[in-house]
Coordinates of C-alpha atoms and ligand atoms in Angstrom, one line a residue:
M1 CA -11.3 4.5 -39.6
K2 CA -12.7 4.8 -36.0
I3 CA -16.2 3.3 -35.3
K4 CA -18.7 4.4 -32.8
V5 CA -21.8 2.6 -32.0
C6 CA -24.3 4.6 -30.2
G7 CA -27.5 4.4 -28.5
L8 CA -26.8 1.4 -26.1
R9 CA -28.2 0.5 -22.7
D10 CA -29.0 -3.2 -22.5
K11 CA -26.3 -5.0 -20.4
S12 CA -26.0 -8.2 -22.3
N13 CA -26.2 -6.6 -25.6
I14 CA -23.2 -4.3 -24.4
K15 CA -21.3 -7.2 -23.2
E16 CA -21.5 -8.9 -26.5
L17 CA -20.6 -5.8 -28.3
M18 CA -17.5 -5.5 -26.1
A19 CA -15.9 -8.4 -27.8
L20 CA -15.8 -6.4 -31.1
P21 CA -13.0 -4.0 -32.1
L22 CA -15.1 -0.9 -31.5
D23 CA -13.4 2.7 -30.8
Y24 CA -16.4 4.3 -29.1
V25 CA -19.7 3.5 -27.6
G26 CA -22.5 6.1 -27.0
F27 CA -25.2 6.4 -24.4
I28 CA -28.2 8.6 -25.0
F29 CA -29.0 11.0 -22.0
Y30 CA -31.8 12.7 -23.7
S31 CA -35.1 11.7 -22.1
K32 CA -37.2 12.2 -25.4
S33 CA -35.2 9.6 -27.3
A34 CA -36.2 6.0 -27.6
R35 CA -32.7 5.1 -26.6
Y36 CA -32.7 7.0 -23.5
V37 CA -30.8 5.2 -21.1
G38 CA -33.3 6.0 -18.3
D39 CA -33.0 7.6 -14.9
D40 CA -31.8 4.6 -13.1
F41 CA -29.2 3.5 -15.5
D42 CA -26.6 1.3 -13.7
A43 CA -23.1 2.8 -13.5
E44 CA -21.6 -0.7 -13.2
I45 CA -22.5 -1.2 -17.0
T46 CA -20.2 1.5 -18.1
K47 CA -17.5 0.5 -15.7
M48 CA -17.3 -2.9 -17.4
I49 CA -16.3 -1.5 -20.7
P50 CA -12.7 -1.9 -21.4
L51 CA -10.5 1.4 -21.3
H52 CA -9.5 1.3 -25.1
I53 CA -13.2 1.8 -26.0
R54 CA -14.1 5.3 -25.2
K55 CA -17.5 6.1 -23.6
V56 CA -19.5 8.9 -25.1
G57 CA -22.5 10.5 -23.5
V58 CA -25.0 12.1 -25.9
F59 CA -26.8 15.2 -24.5
V60 CA -29.4 17.6 -26.2
N61 CA -29.4 21.2 -24.6
E62 CA -28.6 19.9 -21.2
A63 CA -27.2 22.0 -18.3
A64 CA -23.4 21.9 -18.1
E65 CA -23.5 21.0 -14.4
K66 CA -25.7 18.1 -15.0
I67 CA -23.8 16.9 -17.9
L68 CA -20.5 17.0 -15.6
T69 CA -22.2 15.0 -12.9
L70 CA -23.3 12.2 -15.2
A71 CA -20.0 12.2 -16.9
K72 CA -18.3 11.5 -13.4
K73 CA -21.0 8.9 -12.5
Y74 CA -20.8 7.1 -15.7
Q75 CA -17.0 7.5 -16.3
L76 CA -17.7 9.2 -19.8
D77 CA -14.5 10.1 -21.8
V78 CA -16.4 12.0 -24.4
I79 CA -19.5 14.4 -24.4
Q80 CA -21.5 14.6 -27.7
L81 CA -23.7 17.7 -27.9
H82 CA -26.7 17.3 -30.2
G83 CA -28.7 20.3 -29.5
D84 CA -28.4 23.9 -30.2
E85 CA -25.2 24.4 -27.8
S86 CA -23.1 27.4 -28.5
P87 CA -19.3 27.3 -28.7
E88 CA -19.2 28.6 -25.3
D89 CA -21.3 25.8 -24.0
C90 CA -18.8 23.4 -25.7
Q91 CA -15.9 25.2 -24.3
Q92 CA -17.2 24.8 -20.7
I93 CA -17.3 21.1 -21.1
K94 CA -13.8 21.1 -22.8
D95 CA -12.4 23.2 -20.1
S96 CA -13.4 20.3 -17.5
G97 CA -10.9 18.0 -19.5
I98 CA -13.7 16.0 -21.2
E99 CA -13.4 15.8 -25.0
V100 CA -16.2 17.2 -27.0
F101 CA -18.0 16.1 -30.1
K102 CA -20.6 18.6 -31.6
A103 CA -23.2 17.3 -33.9
F104 CA -24.5 19.4 -36.7
Q105 CA -27.6 18.4 -38.7
L106 CA -26.8 19.0 -42.4
N107 CA -28.9 19.6 -45.5
E108 CA -28.1 21.5 -48.8
D109 CA -28.5 24.8 -47.1
F110 CA -26.2 24.2 -44.3
Q111 CA -23.9 27.2 -43.8
F112 CA -20.4 25.8 -43.1
E113 CA -19.2 29.2 -42.0
R114 CA -21.2 28.5 -38.8
L115 CA -18.5 25.9 -37.8
E116 CA -15.9 28.5 -37.6
A117 CA -16.9 29.6 -34.0
Y118 CA -16.6 26.0 -33.1
H119 CA -13.2 24.8 -34.1
K120 CA -11.4 25.7 -30.8
A121 CA -14.1 24.3 -28.6
C122 CA -14.6 20.9 -30.0
D123 CA -12.3 18.0 -30.6
Y124 CA -14.5 16.5 -33.3
F125 CA -17.5 17.5 -35.2
L126 CA -20.4 14.9 -36.0
F127 CA -22.3 15.5 -39.2
D128 CA -25.8 14.1 -39.0
T129 CA -29.0 14.5 -41.3
K130 CA -31.3 17.4 -40.8
S131 CA -34.3 16.1 -39.3
D132 CA -37.3 17.3 -36.9
S133 CA -35.7 15.2 -34.2
Y134 CA -32.3 16.2 -32.6
G135 CA -30.8 12.8 -33.9
G136 CA -31.4 9.1 -34.4
S137 CA -33.7 9.7 -37.3
G138 CA -32.3 6.8 -39.2
E139 CA -32.1 9.2 -42.3
K140 CA -29.1 9.8 -44.6
F141 CA -28.0 13.0 -46.1
N142 CA -26.1 13.7 -49.3
W143 CA -22.4 13.4 -48.2
E144 CA -21.5 15.3 -51.4
I145 CA -22.4 18.4 -49.2
L146 CA -19.2 17.7 -47.3
K147 CA -17.0 18.8 -50.2
K148 CA -17.8 22.3 -48.9
Y149 CA -16.2 21.5 -45.5
K150 CA -12.7 22.8 -45.6
G151 CA -12.2 23.3 -41.7
E152 CA -9.6 21.8 -39.5
T153 CA -11.6 19.8 -37.1
P154 CA -11.9 16.1 -38.0
F155 CA -15.4 14.7 -38.0
F156 CA -17.6 11.5 -37.8
L157 CA -20.0 10.7 -40.4
S158 CA -23.5 9.8 -39.2
G159 CA -27.1 9.5 -40.0
G160 CA -28.9 6.4 -40.7
I161 CA -25.6 4.4 -41.8
G162 CA -26.4 0.7 -42.2
I163 CA -24.8 -2.5 -43.5
D164 CA -25.9 -1.7 -47.0
D165 CA -23.6 1.5 -46.9
V166 CA -20.4 -0.3 -46.8
E167 CA -19.4 0.4 -50.4
A168 CA -20.4 3.8 -50.3
V169 CA -18.5 4.4 -47.0
K170 CA -15.4 3.1 -48.6
A171 CA -15.8 5.2 -51.5
F172 CA -16.2 8.4 -49.5
Q173 CA -13.1 10.4 -49.2
H174 CA -12.5 13.4 -47.3
S175 CA -9.2 14.3 -45.5
K176 CA -10.9 15.2 -42.3
L177 CA -13.1 12.0 -42.1
F178 CA -12.2 10.6 -38.7
G179 CA -14.8 7.8 -38.1
L180 CA -18.3 6.8 -38.5
D181 CA -21.1 6.7 -36.1
V182 CA -23.8 4.1 -36.4
N183 CA -26.9 3.9 -34.5
S184 CA -30.6 3.0 -35.6
G185 CA -29.2 1.3 -38.7
F186 CA -28.1 -1.7 -36.6
E187 CA -30.9 -2.1 -34.3
R188 CA -33.0 -5.0 -33.6
S189 CA -35.3 -2.8 -31.1
P190 CA -34.4 0.6 -29.8
A191 CA -31.2 0.5 -28.0
V192 CA -30.5 -3.2 -28.8
K193 CA -28.0 -3.7 -31.5
N194 CA -27.8 -6.7 -33.8
V195 CA -24.1 -7.8 -33.1
V196 CA -23.8 -10.1 -35.9
L197 CA -24.5 -7.2 -38.4
V198 CA -22.1 -4.7 -36.6
E199 CA -19.4 -7.2 -36.8
E200 CA -20.0 -7.8 -40.4
F201 CA -19.8 -4.0 -40.9
L202 CA -16.6 -3.5 -39.0
K203 CA -14.9 -6.2 -41.0
S204 CA -16.0 -5.1 -44.3
V205 CA -15.4 -1.3 -43.6
R206 CA -12.0 -2.0 -42.3
K207 CA -11.0 -4.7 -44.9
K208 CA -7.8 -3.6 -46.5
K209 CA -8.7 -1.8 -49.7
M210 CA -7.1 -3.6 -52.6
S211 CA -3.7 -1.9 -52.9
N212 CA -3.4 0.3 -55.8
N213 CA 0.4 0.0 -55.6
K214 CA 0.8 3.7 -55.7
Y215 CA 4.0 3.4 -53.7
A216 CA 5.3 0.0 -54.9
V217 CA 8.2 -0.3 -57.2
N218 CA 7.2 -0.9 -60.8
E219 CA 8.6 -3.9 -63.0
R220 CA 11.4 -1.5 -64.2
G221 CA 12.6 -0.9 -60.7
Y222 CA 11.2 2.6 -60.3
Y223 CA 9.2 4.4 -57.6
G224 CA 7.8 7.2 -59.7
Q225 CA 10.7 8.8 -61.2
F226 CA 13.2 7.3 -58.6
G227 CA 15.2 4.1 -58.5
G228 CA 16.3 2.1 -61.7
A229 CA 19.7 0.4 -61.9
Y230 CA 22.5 2.8 -63.2
I231 CA 25.3 0.5 -63.1
P232 CA 28.5 -0.1 -65.1
E233 CA 28.0 -2.7 -68.0
L234 CA 30.4 -5.0 -66.2
L235 CA 27.9 -5.4 -63.3
R236 CA 24.9 -6.0 -65.5
A237 CA 25.2 -9.8 -65.5
N238 CA 25.3 -10.0 -61.7
V239 CA 22.5 -7.5 -61.0
D240 CA 20.2 -9.3 -63.7
E241 CA 20.9 -12.7 -62.0
L242 CA 19.7 -11.3 -58.8
R243 CA 16.7 -9.4 -60.2
E244 CA 15.6 -12.5 -62.2
N245 CA 15.6 -14.7 -58.9
Y246 CA 14.8 -12.5 -55.9
L247 CA 10.9 -12.5 -56.1
K248 CA 10.8 -16.2 -57.1
I249 CA 12.9 -16.9 -54.0
I250 CA 11.2 -14.7 -51.6
N251 CA 7.6 -15.8 -52.6
S252 CA 8.7 -19.6 -52.5
E253 CA 7.1 -21.6 -49.6
K254 CA 10.5 -23.1 -48.6
F255 CA 12.0 -19.4 -48.3
Q256 CA 9.0 -18.2 -46.3
K257 CA 9.3 -21.3 -44.0
D258 CA 13.2 -20.9 -43.4
Y259 CA 13.0 -17.1 -43.2
K260 CA 10.2 -17.4 -40.5
R261 CA 11.9 -20.1 -38.5
L262 CA 15.4 -18.0 -38.5
L263 CA 13.3 -14.8 -37.4
D264 CA 11.5 -16.5 -34.7
T265 CA 14.4 -18.6 -33.3
Y266 CA 17.4 -16.7 -34.0
V267 CA 16.5 -13.0 -34.5
G268 CA 14.0 -13.2 -31.7
R269 CA 10.9 -12.0 -33.4
P270 CA 8.2 -11.0 -33.0
T271 CA 9.6 -7.9 -31.2
P272 CA 7.4 -6.3 -28.7
L273 CA 5.3 -3.5 -29.2
T274 CA 5.7 -1.5 -26.0
K275 CA 3.3 1.1 -24.9
V276 CA 5.5 3.7 -23.0
A277 CA 3.3 5.4 -20.2
N278 CA 5.6 8.1 -19.2
L279 CA 6.5 9.2 -22.8
S280 CA 2.7 9.1 -23.6
K281 CA 1.9 11.3 -20.7
R282 CA 4.7 13.7 -21.8
F283 CA 3.2 14.1 -25.1
G284 CA -0.5 13.8 -24.2
T285 CA -1.1 10.9 -26.4
N286 CA -0.6 7.2 -26.8
I287 CA 2.9 6.2 -27.8
Y288 CA 4.1 2.7 -28.8
L289 CA 7.8 1.8 -29.4
K290 CA 8.5 -0.9 -31.9
R291 CA 11.4 -2.8 -30.3
E292 CA 13.8 -3.5 -33.1
D293 CA 16.4 -2.9 -30.2
L294 CA 15.6 -6.2 -28.8
T295 CA 16.6 -8.4 -31.8
H296 CA 19.8 -10.2 -31.9
T297 CA 22.7 -8.0 -32.7
G298 CA 20.6 -5.0 -31.3
A299 CA 19.0 -3.5 -34.4
H300 CA 16.8 -4.1 -37.3
K301 CA 19.7 -4.7 -39.7
I302 CA 19.6 -8.3 -38.9
N303 CA 16.1 -9.0 -40.6
N304 CA 17.7 -8.2 -44.0
T305 CA 21.0 -10.0 -43.5
V306 CA 19.1 -13.2 -42.5
G307 CA 16.8 -13.0 -45.5
Q308 CA 19.7 -12.0 -47.9
I309 CA 21.9 -14.9 -46.7
L310 CA 19.0 -17.2 -47.6
I311 CA 18.8 -15.7 -51.0
A312 CA 22.4 -16.1 -51.6
K313 CA 22.4 -19.8 -50.4
Y314 CA 19.6 -20.7 -52.6
M315 CA 21.4 -18.9 -55.6
G316 CA 24.3 -21.3 -54.7
K317 CA 26.5 -18.1 -53.6
T318 CA 29.5 -19.3 -51.2
R319 CA 31.3 -15.8 -50.9
I320 CA 29.6 -12.7 -49.4
I321 CA 30.8 -9.2 -49.8
A322 CA 29.6 -6.2 -48.0
E323 CA 30.4 -2.6 -47.3
T324 CA 30.0 -0.9 -43.9
G325 CA 30.5 2.6 -42.5
A326 CA 30.2 2.5 -38.9
G327 CA 30.3 -1.3 -38.8
Q328 CA 26.6 -2.2 -37.9
H329 CA 25.7 -3.6 -41.3
G330 CA 29.2 -5.3 -41.3
V331 CA 28.5 -7.1 -38.0
A332 CA 25.0 -8.0 -39.1
T333 CA 26.5 -9.7 -42.2
A334 CA 29.4 -11.3 -40.5
T335 CA 26.8 -12.7 -38.1
V336 CA 24.8 -14.5 -40.5
C337 CA 28.0 -15.6 -42.6
A338 CA 29.1 -17.3 -39.4
L339 CA 25.8 -19.0 -38.9
F340 CA 26.0 -20.3 -42.6
G341 CA 29.5 -21.0 -42.8
L342 CA 30.0 -18.6 -45.8
E343 CA 33.2 -16.5 -46.5
C344 CA 32.7 -12.9 -45.6
I345 CA 34.6 -9.9 -46.9
V346 CA 33.7 -6.6 -45.6
Y347 CA 35.0 -3.3 -47.0
M348 CA 35.5 -0.4 -44.7
G349 CA 36.9 3.0 -44.9
A350 CA 40.3 3.2 -43.3
L351 CA 39.2 6.1 -41.4
D352 CA 36.0 4.3 -40.2
I353 CA 38.3 1.3 -39.2
E354 CA 40.1 3.5 -36.8
R355 CA 36.8 5.2 -35.6
Q356 CA 34.9 2.0 -35.0
A357 CA 37.4 -0.3 -33.3
P358 CA 34.8 -2.3 -31.3
N359 CA 32.7 -3.0 -34.3
V360 CA 35.9 -4.1 -36.4
A361 CA 36.8 -6.5 -33.6
R362 CA 33.4 -8.0 -33.6
M363 CA 33.5 -8.7 -37.4
K364 CA 36.7 -10.4 -37.0
M365 CA 35.4 -12.5 -34.1
L366 CA 32.8 -13.5 -36.2
G367 CA 35.3 -14.9 -38.8
A368 CA 34.9 -12.0 -41.3
K369 CA 37.9 -10.4 -43.2
V370 CA 37.7 -6.6 -42.9
V371 CA 39.3 -5.0 -45.9
P372 CA 40.4 -1.2 -45.5
A373 CA 39.4 1.3 -48.3
I374 CA 42.2 3.5 -48.6
S375 CA 41.0 5.8 -51.4
G376 CA 39.0 9.2 -51.3
N377 CA 37.9 10.0 -47.8
Q378 CA 38.2 6.6 -46.6
T379 CA 34.8 6.5 -45.4
L380 CA 31.6 4.6 -46.6
K381 CA 31.4 5.9 -50.1
D382 CA 34.9 4.6 -50.7
A383 CA 34.1 1.3 -49.1
T384 CA 31.2 1.0 -51.4
N385 CA 33.4 1.6 -54.5
E386 CA 35.8 -1.2 -53.4
A387 CA 33.0 -3.7 -52.8
I388 CA 31.5 -3.0 -56.2
R389 CA 35.1 -3.6 -57.8
D390 CA 35.2 -6.9 -56.0
W391 CA 31.9 -7.9 -57.3
I392 CA 32.8 -7.1 -60.8
A393 CA 35.9 -9.3 -60.3
N394 CA 34.2 -12.1 -58.6
P395 CA 30.7 -12.7 -60.1
H396 CA 30.1 -15.7 -58.2
S397 CA 29.8 -13.6 -55.2
F398 CA 26.8 -12.3 -53.5
Y399 CA 26.8 -8.6 -52.6
L400 CA 24.8 -7.9 -49.5
I401 CA 23.6 -4.5 -49.3
G402 CA 22.4 -3.1 -45.8
S403 CA 19.9 -0.6 -46.8
V404 CA 17.1 0.2 -49.3
V405 CA 19.7 1.7 -51.7
G406 CA 21.7 0.7 -54.7
P407 CA 20.4 -0.6 -58.1
H408 CA 17.2 -2.4 -58.5
P409 CA 16.2 -4.8 -57.2
Y410 CA 18.0 -4.0 -53.9
P411 CA 15.7 -1.4 -52.8
D412 CA 12.7 -3.6 -53.2
M413 CA 14.3 -6.6 -51.8
V414 CA 15.6 -5.0 -48.7
T415 CA 12.2 -3.3 -48.1
R416 CA 10.4 -6.7 -48.4
L417 CA 12.8 -8.3 -45.9
Q418 CA 12.2 -5.3 -43.5
S419 CA 8.5 -5.3 -43.9
I420 CA 8.0 -7.9 -41.1
I421 CA 8.3 -4.8 -38.9
S422 CA 5.1 -3.3 -40.0
K423 CA 3.5 -6.7 -40.4
E424 CA 4.0 -7.3 -36.7
I425 CA 2.8 -3.8 -35.8
R426 CA -0.4 -4.2 -37.6
E427 CA -0.9 -7.7 -35.8
Q428 CA 0.1 -6.2 -32.4
L429 CA -2.1 -3.0 -32.6
T430 CA -5.2 -5.2 -33.7
K431 CA -4.9 -6.9 -30.5
E432 CA -4.2 -4.0 -28.5
T433 CA -6.6 -1.4 -29.8
G434 CA -8.8 -3.5 -32.1
N435 CA -7.5 -1.4 -35.1
P436 CA -4.3 -2.4 -37.3
N437 CA -3.8 1.2 -38.2
P438 CA -2.1 3.8 -36.0
N439 CA -2.5 7.6 -36.5
Y440 CA 1.3 7.9 -37.1
V441 CA 4.2 5.8 -37.8
I442 CA 7.5 7.5 -37.2
A443 CA 11.1 6.2 -38.0
C444 CA 14.5 7.7 -38.7
V445 CA 15.9 7.7 -42.1
G446 CA 19.6 7.4 -43.4
G447 CA 19.5 5.1 -46.4
G448 CA 16.0 4.4 -44.9
S449 CA 15.7 0.6 -44.4
N450 CA 14.1 0.7 -40.8
A451 CA 11.6 3.4 -42.2
A452 CA 10.8 1.3 -45.3
G453 CA 10.1 -1.7 -43.2
A454 CA 7.9 0.3 -40.5
F455 CA 6.1 2.1 -43.5
Y456 CA 5.6 -0.8 -46.0
H457 CA 2.2 -2.2 -44.9
Y458 CA 0.9 1.3 -44.3
L459 CA 1.8 2.8 -47.6
D460 CA -1.6 2.5 -49.1
E461 CA -3.4 3.2 -45.9
E462 CA -3.5 6.9 -46.5
D463 CA -5.2 7.6 -42.9
V464 CA -2.0 6.4 -41.4
K465 CA 0.4 9.3 -41.5
L466 CA 4.1 8.3 -42.1
V467 CA 6.8 10.5 -40.8
A468 CA 10.5 10.2 -41.7
V469 CA 13.2 11.7 -39.7
E470 CA 16.5 12.7 -41.2
A471 CA 19.7 13.8 -39.2
S472 CA 20.3 17.5 -39.5
G473 CA 23.7 17.1 -37.6
L474 CA 24.8 20.6 -36.7
G475 CA 21.8 22.1 -38.4
V476 CA 20.5 21.8 -42.1
N477 CA 22.3 25.0 -43.1
S478 CA 25.4 24.3 -41.4
G479 CA 27.2 22.3 -44.1
E480 CA 27.4 19.5 -41.6
T481 CA 24.4 17.6 -42.1
A482 CA 22.8 14.5 -43.4
A483 CA 19.3 15.9 -44.2
T484 CA 19.2 14.8 -47.7
I485 CA 15.5 15.3 -48.5
T486 CA 15.5 18.6 -46.8
I487 CA 18.3 20.1 -48.8
G488 CA 19.3 17.8 -51.5
D489 CA 18.5 17.4 -55.1
I490 CA 17.9 14.7 -57.7
G491 CA 21.0 12.7 -58.6
F492 CA 22.5 9.4 -59.1
I493 CA 24.3 7.5 -56.2
H494 CA 25.1 3.8 -55.7
G495 CA 23.2 2.7 -59.0
S496 CA 20.1 4.5 -58.5
K497 CA 18.2 7.8 -59.3
T498 CA 17.4 9.5 -56.0
M499 CA 17.7 12.4 -53.8
L500 CA 21.2 13.3 -52.7
M501 CA 23.4 16.1 -51.2
H502 CA 25.9 17.5 -53.6
D503 CA 28.3 20.5 -54.1
E504 CA 28.0 23.2 -56.8
D505 CA 30.1 21.1 -59.2
G506 CA 27.8 18.2 -58.7
Q507 CA 30.3 16.3 -56.4
I508 CA 28.4 14.2 -53.7
T509 CA 29.1 16.0 -50.4
E510 CA 30.5 14.3 -47.4
P511 CA 27.6 13.9 -44.9
Y512 CA 27.7 14.5 -41.2
S513 CA 25.6 13.3 -38.3
I514 CA 26.5 12.2 -34.8
S515 CA 24.7 8.9 -35.5
A516 CA 26.9 6.9 -38.0
G517 CA 23.8 5.0 -39.3
L518 CA 22.3 8.2 -40.6
D519 CA 25.4 9.7 -42.0
Y520 CA 24.6 8.9 -45.6
P521 CA 24.5 11.5 -48.5
G522 CA 21.7 9.9 -50.3
V523 CA 18.4 8.2 -49.3
G524 CA 16.5 5.1 -50.8
P525 CA 14.5 5.9 -54.0
L526 CA 11.4 4.6 -52.3
H527 CA 11.8 7.6 -49.6
A528 CA 12.6 10.1 -52.4
H529 CA 9.1 9.1 -54.0
L530 CA 7.3 9.2 -50.7
A531 CA 8.8 12.7 -50.2
E532 CA 7.9 13.8 -53.7
T533 CA 4.4 12.6 -53.6
G534 CA 3.9 14.0 -50.0
R535 CA 2.9 10.6 -48.8
A536 CA 5.6 10.9 -46.1
Q537 CA 6.3 14.0 -44.1
F538 CA 10.0 14.5 -43.6
L539 CA 11.4 16.2 -40.5
S540 CA 14.8 16.7 -39.5
V541 CA 16.5 16.6 -36.0
T542 CA 19.9 17.9 -35.0
D543 CA 22.7 16.0 -33.0
Q544 CA 21.7 17.9 -29.7
E545 CA 18.0 17.2 -30.2
A546 CA 18.8 13.5 -30.6
L547 CA 21.0 13.5 -27.5
D548 CA 18.2 15.2 -25.5
A549 CA 15.5 12.5 -26.7
A550 CA 17.8 9.7 -25.9
M551 CA 18.2 11.1 -22.3
V552 CA 14.3 11.4 -22.2
L553 CA 13.7 7.8 -23.0
A554 CA 16.6 6.4 -20.8
Q555 CA 15.3 8.3 -17.9
S556 CA 11.5 8.0 -18.3
E557 CA 11.4 4.5 -19.6
G558 CA 14.5 2.8 -18.8
I559 CA 15.3 2.2 -22.4
I560 CA 18.8 3.5 -24.0
P561 CA 18.2 3.9 -27.7
A562 CA 20.5 3.9 -30.6
L563 CA 21.6 7.4 -31.7
E564 CA 19.6 6.6 -34.9
S565 CA 16.5 5.7 -33.1
A566 CA 16.9 8.8 -30.9
H567 CA 16.3 10.9 -34.0
A568 CA 12.9 9.4 -34.5
L569 CA 12.1 10.0 -30.8
A570 CA 13.2 13.7 -31.0
A571 CA 10.6 14.2 -33.8
L572 CA 7.9 13.9 -31.2
E573 CA 8.9 17.3 -29.8
Q574 CA 8.0 18.8 -33.2
M575 CA 4.6 17.3 -33.5
T576 CA 1.2 17.9 -31.7
F577 CA -1.1 15.0 -31.2
R578 CA -4.6 14.4 -30.2
K579 CA -5.4 12.7 -26.9
D580 CA -6.6 9.6 -28.5
D581 CA -4.0 9.3 -31.4
V582 CA -2.0 6.1 -31.6
V583 CA 1.6 6.9 -32.4
V584 CA 4.2 4.2 -33.4
V585 CA 7.9 5.1 -33.0
N586 CA 10.2 2.5 -34.7
L587 CA 12.9 2.0 -31.9
S588 CA 15.4 0.8 -34.5
G589 CA 18.2 -0.1 -32.3
R590 CA 19.7 -0.3 -28.8
G591 CA 22.2 2.3 -27.4
D592 CA 25.1 0.1 -26.2
K593 CA 27.1 1.0 -29.4
D594 CA 26.8 4.6 -28.7
M595 CA 27.7 4.6 -25.1
E596 CA 31.1 6.1 -26.1
T597 CA 29.5 9.1 -27.9
Y598 CA 26.9 9.4 -25.1
M599 CA 29.7 9.7 -22.6
K600 CA 31.5 12.3 -24.6
E601 CA 28.5 14.4 -25.3
I602 CA 26.3 14.3 -22.3
N603 CA 27.5 16.0 -18.9
N604 CA 28.0 13.9 -16.0
L605 CA 27.8 10.6 -17.7
Ligands
LIG701 O1 -30.3 8.1 -31.3 C1 -31.1 8.9 -30.8 O2 -32.1 8.7 -30.5 C2 -30.7 10.3 -30.5 C3 -31.5 11.3 -30.0 C4 -30.9 12.6 -29.8 C5 -29.8 13.1 -30.3 C6 -29.0 12.1 -30.9 C7 -29.3 10.7 -30.9 N1 -28.4 9.8 -31.6 C8 -27.6 10.2 -32.5 O3 -28.0 10.5 -33.9 C9 -27.0 10.3 -34.8 C10 -27.6 9.6 -36.0 O4 -28.2 8.3 -35.7 P1 -29.0 7.3 -36.8 O5 -27.8 6.6 -37.2 O6 -29.8 8.3 -37.7 O7 -30.0 6.6 -36.1 C11 -26.0 9.4 -34.1 O8 -24.9 10.3 -34.0 C12 -26.4 9.1 -32.8 O9 -25.4 9.2 -31.8

């Protein structure tokens, strides 16, 4: 929720307010207002305002020429029009490249149809109370009226909002509510705000709503209708042992201390949140990359293997089994087994062993035994079957799964271990913009572990739009795809009920994507639930679109992304953003491992 504090002019008061996480500050250029900045307002005052706080000039029926002159002098980012300005007046300001807020004074008789002519000409509306003055009346209106507002343009709520309105504000819901504009309700005297009260208001309004756990796993291991533990009887004891222990261990102080120490000193966390200027310019917004590519081993997978190896140790397990497709999870598992001196057996389809020679060599160098799966298509699915067979035969082993898939508790356990990603994003954005919540979090989805981690702390923050990007391979209808949510159905795979791709006989189909990490015929049950409830938007990106996006990032920012992450980047091309949106893309891994593919697929490399 964006917060604007309006009606400022006193230099020392403004200085104090600048220490608060505000989004907008407003200056009244209407001479009949008690908050009028005055004819000789010092332009140095607006210059000292940090760039991330946007400066709004408030005008009433003023000539466009004068507005634009003052906008230049005071470096205003936004013009708020509070009089009887027409859509053409708004458009004229907008055409000059400045953002426009148009204020409307509401009462029960307000005709919302009036707004239709303004949508194109305004960036935001501001709904204030109908009064004899043009604004700043300190009067509230009945917010219920806004149920009638069905327009596209997001709005600020305004009109006499004060510290006593915190609960009402938190309870008020409207899909187009963008921010709050506060003014006379926080004044010591005209144009001088009570900084302590403003700070208290900010904290209370932004305090994380008590999680309603709408998207969390329930005690039976389900996300809505998805999840559960559909496993052979022979596996029951192993899975139950893990289910009974994982939360106790993860929540223990000792685990938290050991896990944090490893994340900080071995994995290399926190990973940076990089604002990418050239990409931001390209998409006309503010793009940040969460740099999982900078972790040890070069991808987010290590957050999970470090956590699971600790859980295995605490459970007294000495033998680790894993399956791997392209070898990345195998390498991350072999890495932590080497670190902890544990036996490591990695099952891998015989065909994948042939295709992924460097990763096979890495696993061997790290001391793991790589066992070929020679049944079926000799790919990931067959490797998983072998790993499960091994687990049944060797119950003292720990089966280390690499994504938010498999029977409960794996999806929840892996999500929690990856949630460090969104925990850090929140902390880093708070420092950077004053607000922990971005407008968008975008991540690629195969099984879905990097996306689950990037989404986790935002699941109940409905103002943050979650975007999951699947690999559509050669196209969603080409038969050569991995876009499970887009073309799949409900079914059962790897011990859980979820969405998967299957043929007419119900057989799971072989997925295809240029990116090995997205080449999976199912998706974690959390993501199936996010898709079904509409909490996350699912987009799909072809091989070619991902390759193009990888080139754009490499050549505009000097970062070569993993092919998986390139899918998340390519989704930017399918979306439209506002100038002041904050967009976080989870850059799940680095591109070194994909150089062979890039060299094969991109001309002149
Ligand atoms: O604040 C003023 O004096 C003012 C004068 C003329 C136009 C707009 C003005 N302020 C805006 O009015 C609303 C509501 O303020 P309040 O909370 O009721 O005091 C707000 O958008 C101010 O930006």
